[in-house]
Each structure stands twice: as C-alpha cells, then as structure tokens.
Coordinates of C-alpha atoms and ligand atoms in Angstrom, one line a residue:
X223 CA -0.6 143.9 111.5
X224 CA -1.2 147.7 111.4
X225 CA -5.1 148.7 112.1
X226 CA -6.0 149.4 108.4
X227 CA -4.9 145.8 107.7
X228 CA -6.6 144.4 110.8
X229 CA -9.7 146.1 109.8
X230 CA -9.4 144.9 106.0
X231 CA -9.4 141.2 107.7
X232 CA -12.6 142.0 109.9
X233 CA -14.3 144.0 107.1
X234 CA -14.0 140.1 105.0
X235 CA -15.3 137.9 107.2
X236 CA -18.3 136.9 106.9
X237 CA -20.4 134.7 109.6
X238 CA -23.5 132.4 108.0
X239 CA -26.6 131.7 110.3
X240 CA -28.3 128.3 110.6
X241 CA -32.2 129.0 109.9
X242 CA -32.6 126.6 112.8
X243 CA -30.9 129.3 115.6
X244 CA -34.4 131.6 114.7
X245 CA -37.4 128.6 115.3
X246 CA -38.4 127.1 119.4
X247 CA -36.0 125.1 120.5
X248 CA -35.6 123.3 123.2
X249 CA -34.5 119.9 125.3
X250 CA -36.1 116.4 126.1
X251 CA -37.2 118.2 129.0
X252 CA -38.8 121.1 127.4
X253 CA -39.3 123.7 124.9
X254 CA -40.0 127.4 126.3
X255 CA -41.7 128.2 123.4
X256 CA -40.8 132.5 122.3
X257 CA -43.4 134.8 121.4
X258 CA -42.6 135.7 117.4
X259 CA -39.9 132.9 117.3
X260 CA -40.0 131.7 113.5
X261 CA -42.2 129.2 112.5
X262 CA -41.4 129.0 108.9
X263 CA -38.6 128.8 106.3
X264 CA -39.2 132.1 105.2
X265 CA -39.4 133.4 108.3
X266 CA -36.7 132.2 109.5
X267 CA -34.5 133.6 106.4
X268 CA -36.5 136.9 106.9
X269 CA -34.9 136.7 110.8
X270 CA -31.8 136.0 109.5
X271 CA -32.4 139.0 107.4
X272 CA -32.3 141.4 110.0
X273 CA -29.3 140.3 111.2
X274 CA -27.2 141.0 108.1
X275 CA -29.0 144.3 108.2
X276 CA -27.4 145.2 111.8
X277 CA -24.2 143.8 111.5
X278 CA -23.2 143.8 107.9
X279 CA -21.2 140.1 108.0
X280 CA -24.1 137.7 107.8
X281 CA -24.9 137.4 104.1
X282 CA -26.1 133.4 104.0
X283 CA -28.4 131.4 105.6
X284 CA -27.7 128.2 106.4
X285 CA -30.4 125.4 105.8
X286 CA -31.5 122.3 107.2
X287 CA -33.7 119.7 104.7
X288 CA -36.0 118.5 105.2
X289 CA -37.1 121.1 108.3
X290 CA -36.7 123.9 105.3
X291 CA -37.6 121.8 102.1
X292 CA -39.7 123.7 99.8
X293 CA -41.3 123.1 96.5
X294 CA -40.2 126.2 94.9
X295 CA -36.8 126.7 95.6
X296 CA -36.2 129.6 93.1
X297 CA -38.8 131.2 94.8
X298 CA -36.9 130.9 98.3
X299 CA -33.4 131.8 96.5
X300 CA -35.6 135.2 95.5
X301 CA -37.3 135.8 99.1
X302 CA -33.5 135.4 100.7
X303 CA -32.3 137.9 98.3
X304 CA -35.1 140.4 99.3
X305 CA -34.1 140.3 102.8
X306 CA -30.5 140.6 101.4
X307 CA -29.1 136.8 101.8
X308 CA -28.3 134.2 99.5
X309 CA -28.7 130.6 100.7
X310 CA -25.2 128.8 102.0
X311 CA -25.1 125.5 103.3
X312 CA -27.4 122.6 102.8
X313 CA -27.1 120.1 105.5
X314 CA -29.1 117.0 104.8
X315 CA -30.9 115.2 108.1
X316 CA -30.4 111.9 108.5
X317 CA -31.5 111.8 112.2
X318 CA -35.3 112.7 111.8
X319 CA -36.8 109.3 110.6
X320 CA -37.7 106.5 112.2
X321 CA -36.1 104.2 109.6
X322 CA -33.0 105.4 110.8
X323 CA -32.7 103.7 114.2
X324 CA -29.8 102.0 113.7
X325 CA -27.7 104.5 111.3
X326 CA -28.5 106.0 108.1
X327 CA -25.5 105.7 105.7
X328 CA -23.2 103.2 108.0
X329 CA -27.0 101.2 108.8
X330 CA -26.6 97.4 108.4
X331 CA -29.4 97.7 105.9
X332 CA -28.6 98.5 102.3
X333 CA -31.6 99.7 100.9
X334 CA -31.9 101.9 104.2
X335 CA -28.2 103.6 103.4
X336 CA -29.3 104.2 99.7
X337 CA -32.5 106.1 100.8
X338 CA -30.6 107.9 102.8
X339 CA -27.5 108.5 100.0
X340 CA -30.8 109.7 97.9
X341 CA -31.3 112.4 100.5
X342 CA -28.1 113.6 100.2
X343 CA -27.8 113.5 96.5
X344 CA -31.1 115.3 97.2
X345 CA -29.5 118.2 98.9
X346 CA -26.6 117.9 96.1
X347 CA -29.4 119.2 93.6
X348 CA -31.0 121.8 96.2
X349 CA -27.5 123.4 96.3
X350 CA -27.4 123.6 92.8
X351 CA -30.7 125.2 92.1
X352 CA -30.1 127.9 95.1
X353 CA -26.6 128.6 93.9
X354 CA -24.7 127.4 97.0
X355 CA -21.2 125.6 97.0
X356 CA -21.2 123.5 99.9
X357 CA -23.3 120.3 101.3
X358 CA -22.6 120.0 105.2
X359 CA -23.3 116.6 106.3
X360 CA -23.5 115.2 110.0
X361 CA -24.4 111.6 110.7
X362 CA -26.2 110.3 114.2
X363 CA -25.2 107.4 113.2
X364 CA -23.9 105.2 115.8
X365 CA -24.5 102.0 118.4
X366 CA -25.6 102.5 122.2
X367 CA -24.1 98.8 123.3
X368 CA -21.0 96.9 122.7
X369 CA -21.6 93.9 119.8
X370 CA -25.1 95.8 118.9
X371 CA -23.3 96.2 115.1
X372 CA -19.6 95.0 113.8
X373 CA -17.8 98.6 114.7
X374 CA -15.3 97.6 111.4
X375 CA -18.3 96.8 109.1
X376 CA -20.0 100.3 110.1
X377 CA -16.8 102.2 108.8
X378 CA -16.4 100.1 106.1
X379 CA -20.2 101.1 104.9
X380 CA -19.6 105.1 105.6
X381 CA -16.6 105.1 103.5
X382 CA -18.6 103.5 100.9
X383 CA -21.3 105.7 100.9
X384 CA -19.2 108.5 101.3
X385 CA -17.6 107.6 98.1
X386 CA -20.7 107.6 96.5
X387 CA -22.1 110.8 97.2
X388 CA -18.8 112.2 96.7
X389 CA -19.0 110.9 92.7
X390 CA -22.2 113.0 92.8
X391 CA -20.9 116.5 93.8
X392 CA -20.3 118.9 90.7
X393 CA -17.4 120.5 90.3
X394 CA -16.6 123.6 92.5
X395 CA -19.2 122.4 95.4
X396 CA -17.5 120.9 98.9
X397 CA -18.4 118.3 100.8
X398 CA -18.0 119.1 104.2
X399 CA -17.9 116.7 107.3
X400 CA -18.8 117.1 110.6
X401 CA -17.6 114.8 113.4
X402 CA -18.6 114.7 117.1
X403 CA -18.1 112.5 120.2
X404 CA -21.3 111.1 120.9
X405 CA -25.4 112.0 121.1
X406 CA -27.5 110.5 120.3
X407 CA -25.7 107.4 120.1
X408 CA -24.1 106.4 123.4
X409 CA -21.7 103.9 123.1
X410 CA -20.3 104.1 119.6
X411 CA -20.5 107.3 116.9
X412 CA -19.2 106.3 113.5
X413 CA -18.0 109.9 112.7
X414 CA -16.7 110.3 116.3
X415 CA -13.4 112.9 116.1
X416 CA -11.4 114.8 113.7
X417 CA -9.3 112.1 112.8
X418 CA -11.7 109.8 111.3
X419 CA -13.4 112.8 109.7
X420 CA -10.1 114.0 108.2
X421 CA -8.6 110.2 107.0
X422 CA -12.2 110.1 105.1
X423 CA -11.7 113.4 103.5
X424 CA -8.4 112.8 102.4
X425 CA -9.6 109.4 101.0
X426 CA -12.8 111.1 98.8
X427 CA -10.5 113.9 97.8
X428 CA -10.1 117.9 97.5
X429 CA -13.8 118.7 97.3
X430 CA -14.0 116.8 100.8
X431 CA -13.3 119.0 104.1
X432 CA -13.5 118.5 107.8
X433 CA -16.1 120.8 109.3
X434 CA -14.7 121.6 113.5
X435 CA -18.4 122.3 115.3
X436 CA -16.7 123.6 118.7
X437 CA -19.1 121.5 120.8
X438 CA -18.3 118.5 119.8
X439 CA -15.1 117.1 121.5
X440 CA -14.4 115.8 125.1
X441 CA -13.9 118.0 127.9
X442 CA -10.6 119.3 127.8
X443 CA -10.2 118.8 123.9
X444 CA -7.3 120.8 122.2
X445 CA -9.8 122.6 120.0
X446 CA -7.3 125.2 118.2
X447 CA -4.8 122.4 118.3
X448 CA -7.0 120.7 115.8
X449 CA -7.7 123.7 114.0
X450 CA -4.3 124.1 113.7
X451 CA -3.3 120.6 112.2
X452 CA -6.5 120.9 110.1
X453 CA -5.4 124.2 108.6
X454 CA -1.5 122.4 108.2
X455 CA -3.3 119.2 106.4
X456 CA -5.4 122.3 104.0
X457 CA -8.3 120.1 105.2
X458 CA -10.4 122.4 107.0
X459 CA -13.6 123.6 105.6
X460 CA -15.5 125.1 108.0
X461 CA -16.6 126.0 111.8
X462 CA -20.1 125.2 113.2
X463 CA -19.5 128.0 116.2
X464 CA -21.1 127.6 119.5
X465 CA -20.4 127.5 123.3
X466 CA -20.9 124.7 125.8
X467 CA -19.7 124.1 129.3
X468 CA -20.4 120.4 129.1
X469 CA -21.8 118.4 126.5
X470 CA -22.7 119.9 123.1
X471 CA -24.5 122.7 125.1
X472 CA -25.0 124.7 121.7
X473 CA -25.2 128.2 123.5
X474 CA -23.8 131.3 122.3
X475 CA -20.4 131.1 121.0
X476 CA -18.0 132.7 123.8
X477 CA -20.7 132.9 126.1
X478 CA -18.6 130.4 128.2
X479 CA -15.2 130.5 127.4
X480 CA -13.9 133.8 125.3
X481 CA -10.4 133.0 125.6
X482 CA -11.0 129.8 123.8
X483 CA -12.5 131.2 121.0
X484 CA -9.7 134.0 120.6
X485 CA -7.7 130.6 120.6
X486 CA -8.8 129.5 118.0
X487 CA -9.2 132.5 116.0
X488 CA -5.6 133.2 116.5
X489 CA -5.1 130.3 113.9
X490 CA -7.8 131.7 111.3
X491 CA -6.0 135.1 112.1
X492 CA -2.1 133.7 110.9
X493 CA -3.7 131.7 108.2
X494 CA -2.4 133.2 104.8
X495 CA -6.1 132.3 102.8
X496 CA -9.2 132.2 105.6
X497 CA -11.6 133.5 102.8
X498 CA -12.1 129.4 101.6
X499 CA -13.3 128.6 105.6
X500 CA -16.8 128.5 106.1
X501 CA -17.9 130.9 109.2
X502 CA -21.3 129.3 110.2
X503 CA -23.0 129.5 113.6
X504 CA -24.9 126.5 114.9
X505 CA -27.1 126.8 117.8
X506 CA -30.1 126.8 119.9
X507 CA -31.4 129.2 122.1
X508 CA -33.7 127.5 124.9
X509 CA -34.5 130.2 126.9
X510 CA -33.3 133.5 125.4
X511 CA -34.7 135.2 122.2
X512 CA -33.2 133.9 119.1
X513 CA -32.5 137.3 117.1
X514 CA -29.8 139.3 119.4
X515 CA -28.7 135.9 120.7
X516 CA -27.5 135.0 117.0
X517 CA -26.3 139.1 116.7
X518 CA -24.6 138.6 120.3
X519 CA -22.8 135.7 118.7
X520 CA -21.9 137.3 115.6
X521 CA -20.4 140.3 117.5
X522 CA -18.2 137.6 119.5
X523 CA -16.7 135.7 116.6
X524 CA -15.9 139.3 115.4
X525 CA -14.6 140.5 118.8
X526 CA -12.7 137.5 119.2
X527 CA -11.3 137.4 115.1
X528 CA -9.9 141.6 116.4
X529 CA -8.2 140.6 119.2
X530 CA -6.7 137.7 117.6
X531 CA -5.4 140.1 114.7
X532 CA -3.6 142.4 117.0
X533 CA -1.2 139.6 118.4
X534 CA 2.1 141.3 117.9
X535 CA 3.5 138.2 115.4
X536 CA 6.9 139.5 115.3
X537 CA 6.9 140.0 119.2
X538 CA 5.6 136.3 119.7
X539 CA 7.6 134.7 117.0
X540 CA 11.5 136.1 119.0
X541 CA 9.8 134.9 122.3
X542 CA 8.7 131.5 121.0
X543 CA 12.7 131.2 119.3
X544 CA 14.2 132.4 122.5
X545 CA 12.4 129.9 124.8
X546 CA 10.8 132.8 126.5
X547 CA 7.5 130.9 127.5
X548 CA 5.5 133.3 129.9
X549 CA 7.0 136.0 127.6
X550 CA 5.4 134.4 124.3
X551 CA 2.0 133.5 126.4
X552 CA 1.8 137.3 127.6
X553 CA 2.2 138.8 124.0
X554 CA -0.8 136.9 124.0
X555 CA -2.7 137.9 126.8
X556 CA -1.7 141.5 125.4
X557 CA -3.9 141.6 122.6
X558 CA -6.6 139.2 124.2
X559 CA -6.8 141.6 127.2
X560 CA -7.0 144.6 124.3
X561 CA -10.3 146.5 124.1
X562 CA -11.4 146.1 120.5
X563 CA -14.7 147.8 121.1
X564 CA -13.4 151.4 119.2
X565 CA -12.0 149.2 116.6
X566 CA -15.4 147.4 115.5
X567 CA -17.2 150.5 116.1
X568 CA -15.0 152.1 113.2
X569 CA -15.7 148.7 111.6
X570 CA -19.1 149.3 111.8
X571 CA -19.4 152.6 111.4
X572 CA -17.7 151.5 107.8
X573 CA -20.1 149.1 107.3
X574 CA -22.7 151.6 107.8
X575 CA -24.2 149.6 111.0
X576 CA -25.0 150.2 114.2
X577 CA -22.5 150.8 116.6
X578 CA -24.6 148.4 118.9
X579 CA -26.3 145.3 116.9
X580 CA -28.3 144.4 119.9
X581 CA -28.6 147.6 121.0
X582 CA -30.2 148.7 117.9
X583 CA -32.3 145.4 117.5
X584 CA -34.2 145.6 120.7
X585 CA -35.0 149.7 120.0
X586 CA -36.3 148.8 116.5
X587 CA -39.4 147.0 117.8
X588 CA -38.9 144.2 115.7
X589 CA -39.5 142.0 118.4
X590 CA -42.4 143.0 119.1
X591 CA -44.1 143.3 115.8
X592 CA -43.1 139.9 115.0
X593 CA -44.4 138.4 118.6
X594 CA -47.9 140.4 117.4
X595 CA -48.0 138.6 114.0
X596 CA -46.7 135.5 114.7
X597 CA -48.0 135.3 118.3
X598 CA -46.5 132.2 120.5
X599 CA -46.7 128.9 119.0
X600 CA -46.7 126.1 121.4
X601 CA -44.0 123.3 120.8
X602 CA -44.0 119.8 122.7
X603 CA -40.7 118.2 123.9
X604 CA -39.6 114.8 123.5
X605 CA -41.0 113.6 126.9
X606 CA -44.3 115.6 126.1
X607 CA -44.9 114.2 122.4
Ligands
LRH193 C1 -25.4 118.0 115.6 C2 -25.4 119.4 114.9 C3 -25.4 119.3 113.4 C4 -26.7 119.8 113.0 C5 -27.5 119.9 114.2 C6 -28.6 120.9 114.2 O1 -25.3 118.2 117.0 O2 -24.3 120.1 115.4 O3 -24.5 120.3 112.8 O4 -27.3 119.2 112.0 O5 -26.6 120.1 115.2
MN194 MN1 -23.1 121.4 114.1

C-alpha cells in the first residue's frame, strides 16, 4: 500500500471513547480519586470532547445506562454535538443491582430476566432517540460453584432472551455481544469465549455481532486468531480495546504488549470493508489521569493501525507460498519495527491537530481548570462502602 493509500485508511478510522474511561475509577481495594476527574454525564461527554478536538478520530461517546441515564436525552444528543460528538454505543448494565445476584437474563428467575430484557429494550429506545446504531451488551452473568444452577438451563434461558431482545431491535441497529472468561463470576460465565458469543449471533441473525474486548481471554489466547475467524465468519462487530498483563487489567491499550495490538490490526488492515467495525476503547485509569491516558490510547490504536498498513502484502504473500517462515515473520517485523511517527504527524497535520495530542493537552491547562471547578471528589471502594 503506497503512503497516500495508507494515510486514506488512517484518515477513516475512527476510535469511540467509553464516558466511563473520564469518571474515578478504581479496585476493591481502592479508588485514588483525580482532581477534575468527571463526575457527570455531561462532563464526561465534554472530556471526551477534548479528545476529538486533539486528535481528530474520536467523534462518539460511548454510554453506559444506567451510570449515564438522563431524562432529557435530546438535550444530551445536543450537548455532545456542542463539544463535537454524537453519542455511539449504548451498553445496558446488568451487573449494578442487587436483584441480579444470580444472573440477569440466564437468572433462574423469570420475572428477574424480563426486568432485565426491559432494560435492554430500554437502551433499544435510548439508541433510537440519540441516533445511534448499535446496543453493546455484556452479561455478569454466571455461577461461582459447581451445581449452584443447571449450566444447560442457563444457556438455554440466554438464547431465549437473546431472541427476544433481538425481535425488538429496528432495522439498521446491531446487536453487539461481548464475551469474557470469567469476573465476577468464578466458576462458570454464561457468555464465557468467542465461540459461544459467535454460535448465538449466528442463531439471532445479521443484526447480531461478536464484540472482541482484548482483555477478556486466558493468558496466552490467540487474540488476532479470533479476529481473524471472526472477520472470515463476517461476524465481527466491534473491539472494546484495552491492555492487561493478567486478568482484564483494562489499562491502556498497548501499554503492555504493542506487538499484539499491531497483531491484530494487521487483520483490520487486510480486511477489504473495516468501516462496519466498531473502534471503541474500554478502560479504567486507577492511578493516571483519565484525559491523555484515553489520547495515549487513541494515538496507539492509530500507531499500531500505520504500522500494520505498511506490511509489504505482496512481499509476505511469496514468502508465506514459498514456505519461507522467518522470511514471512521478518516482512513483518519490518513494518512493526517502522517509525510511523512522520507519517501520523502528516496525518495530523491533515487533520489540523496537534502533532502531539498529549503534548498539547497537558500545555492547554485544561487539567487544571477542570481540577479548580470540579475540585476532587472522594469515591469509596468496594471494601470501604
Ligand atoms: C466488562 C466490560 C464491559 C463493560 C464494563 C465497563 O468487564 O468490559 O464492556 O460494561 O467492562
Ligand atoms: Mn468491555
């Protein structure tokens, strides 16, 4: 691909950021709470703002309900688009109530599973009414001992409910679902890998997708592998992007491991159509500030997306024929070891931004006005509630 092309590709991709990557965050242990961190939906949205401002690629806003529900929410699709955004995903919670102990949609409880279909039919409407195409559902749900629930019966209700909110989606929205190993439950998650989450998709039907979070698989996981068979199978629909070095760490996406994520934008990068994949970030940030942590993240999936695009195919394609194997991993390592840095600063340049996102963030004194007006608010963790 010849440089205009590669930076055609960069200049269309586009990276949503979750509203819940600019509030405290924390773990059971603690939360460190930041002076100015967001406290509020529009805050947050007026955060993720200033992010499209300095890099150009972050036009949506990702939103969690019911930690963003509003009453008005013409009036919020109207604040985004004064900072510049419109709204993107909707991702209902199911993992914030107590009913919920034992599941939400796959609970043994009927009347528990239809409250919580009503939630997601819920965020079915709230897409709707803010103009956004895509519902992006994760489920908790799951056991923490053998024989606590009939494993069968538990799938048996997900699929059912699935169906159901399925019937509900309009035409031209997606349904996409997001799998993970375990956390919170320990013994048994009813959306657990990408295979369960893919045979469900392909049973509700085109509007259902397989959403790939990058923190969610076992050590070791083959993450571009199933990227790869996702893309072949046309059922991928999105990435939640993150880093972890053991569990589902949620810290900044190639923080820990850049030459996975160049991995697995080397399949986005030979996929003929990756305009229908939904680019979304998902994390927390427990001890570092949450703006230019989310702009540090955006400039990796784009540093990673420029190195993938400037794999000689051709090069790799005679190698892999010919059995060369180091030969077709160093054509590779050629364009991961490249320095794409002149490249997105043309990029940028283009996209009349700042050569330097973070750079530029920290000497705009954003921070600090916002830690004046906001001040620190003090959050409890789960041991100190
Ligand atoms: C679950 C998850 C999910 C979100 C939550 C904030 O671990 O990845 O996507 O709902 O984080
Ligand atoms: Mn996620």
């Amino acid at each position: 691909m010849d440089e205009r092309e590669v930076l055609e590709r960069l200049r269309r991709l586009e990276i949503e950021t979750p509203s819940w990557g600019y509030g405290n965050s924390g773990t059971r242990f603690h939360v460190f709470p930041w002076p100015g961190a967001a406290r509020t939906v529009e805050e947050r949205i007026a955060d993720a703002g200033v992010v499209q401002r300095l890099t150009g690629c972050c036009p949506s806003v990702a939103l969690h309900i019911p930690w963003d529900a509003v009453d008005d929410y013409g009036v919020l699709t109207a604040h985004a688009a004064d900072h510049g955004l419109r709204i993107g995903a909707i991702n209902p919670n199911l993992f914030g109530d107590d009913e919920y102990r034992l599941g939400s949609l796959c609970h043994p409880d009927a009347a528990i599973r239809a409250r919580a279909l009503d939630e997601c039919r819920e965020c079915v409407a709230i897409a709707e009414q803010v103009g956004s195409t895509i519902v992006s559902l994760w489920l908790a749900d799951g056991t923490n001992y053998p024989g606590q629930d009939n494993l069968r019966a538990r799938h048996e209700r997900l699929t059912a409910s699935l169906e159901e909110l399925y019937r509900s989606l309009p035409d031209g929205m997606r349904l996409l679902v997001e799998y993970k190993f375990f956390e919170p439950a320990f013994y048994s998650t009813d959306l657990p890998d990408w295979g369960t989450a893919a045979l469900l998709c392909r049973q509700l039907g085109p509007q259902a997708q397989v959403l790939v979070d990058t923190g969610h698989h076992p050590l070791g996981t083959n993450v571009e592998q199933i990227v790869a068979v996702l893309l072949a199978q046309g059922l991928l629909g999105g990435f939640h992007f993150n880093n972890r070095k053991y569990a589902d760490d949620d810290l900044i996406v190639g923080s820990v491991d850049p030459f996975e994520l160049f991995r697995i934008m080397c399949e986005i990068a030979w996929t003929p159509e990756p305009e229908r994949i939904a680019f979304m970030i998902d994390q927390s940030h427990n001890v570092e500030g949450k703006i230019d942590a989310m702009i540090q993240s955006v400039m990796n999936i784009q540093t990673a997306y420029a190195k993938a695009l400037l794999v000689d195919t051709e090069r790799l394609a005679d190698a892999q024929r010919d059995g060369d194997v180091l030969g077709a991993h160093r054509v590779l390592l050629a364009a991961f070891e490249t320095d794409v840095r002149p490249l997105l600063a043309q990029l940028r340049g283009g996209l009349g931004v700042p050569e330097d996102p973070v750079a530029a963030f920290r000497e705009s004194g954003y921070a600090e006005e916002i830690a004046r007006e906001r001040g620190t608010a003090s959050v409890q963790s789960a041991y100190e509630s």
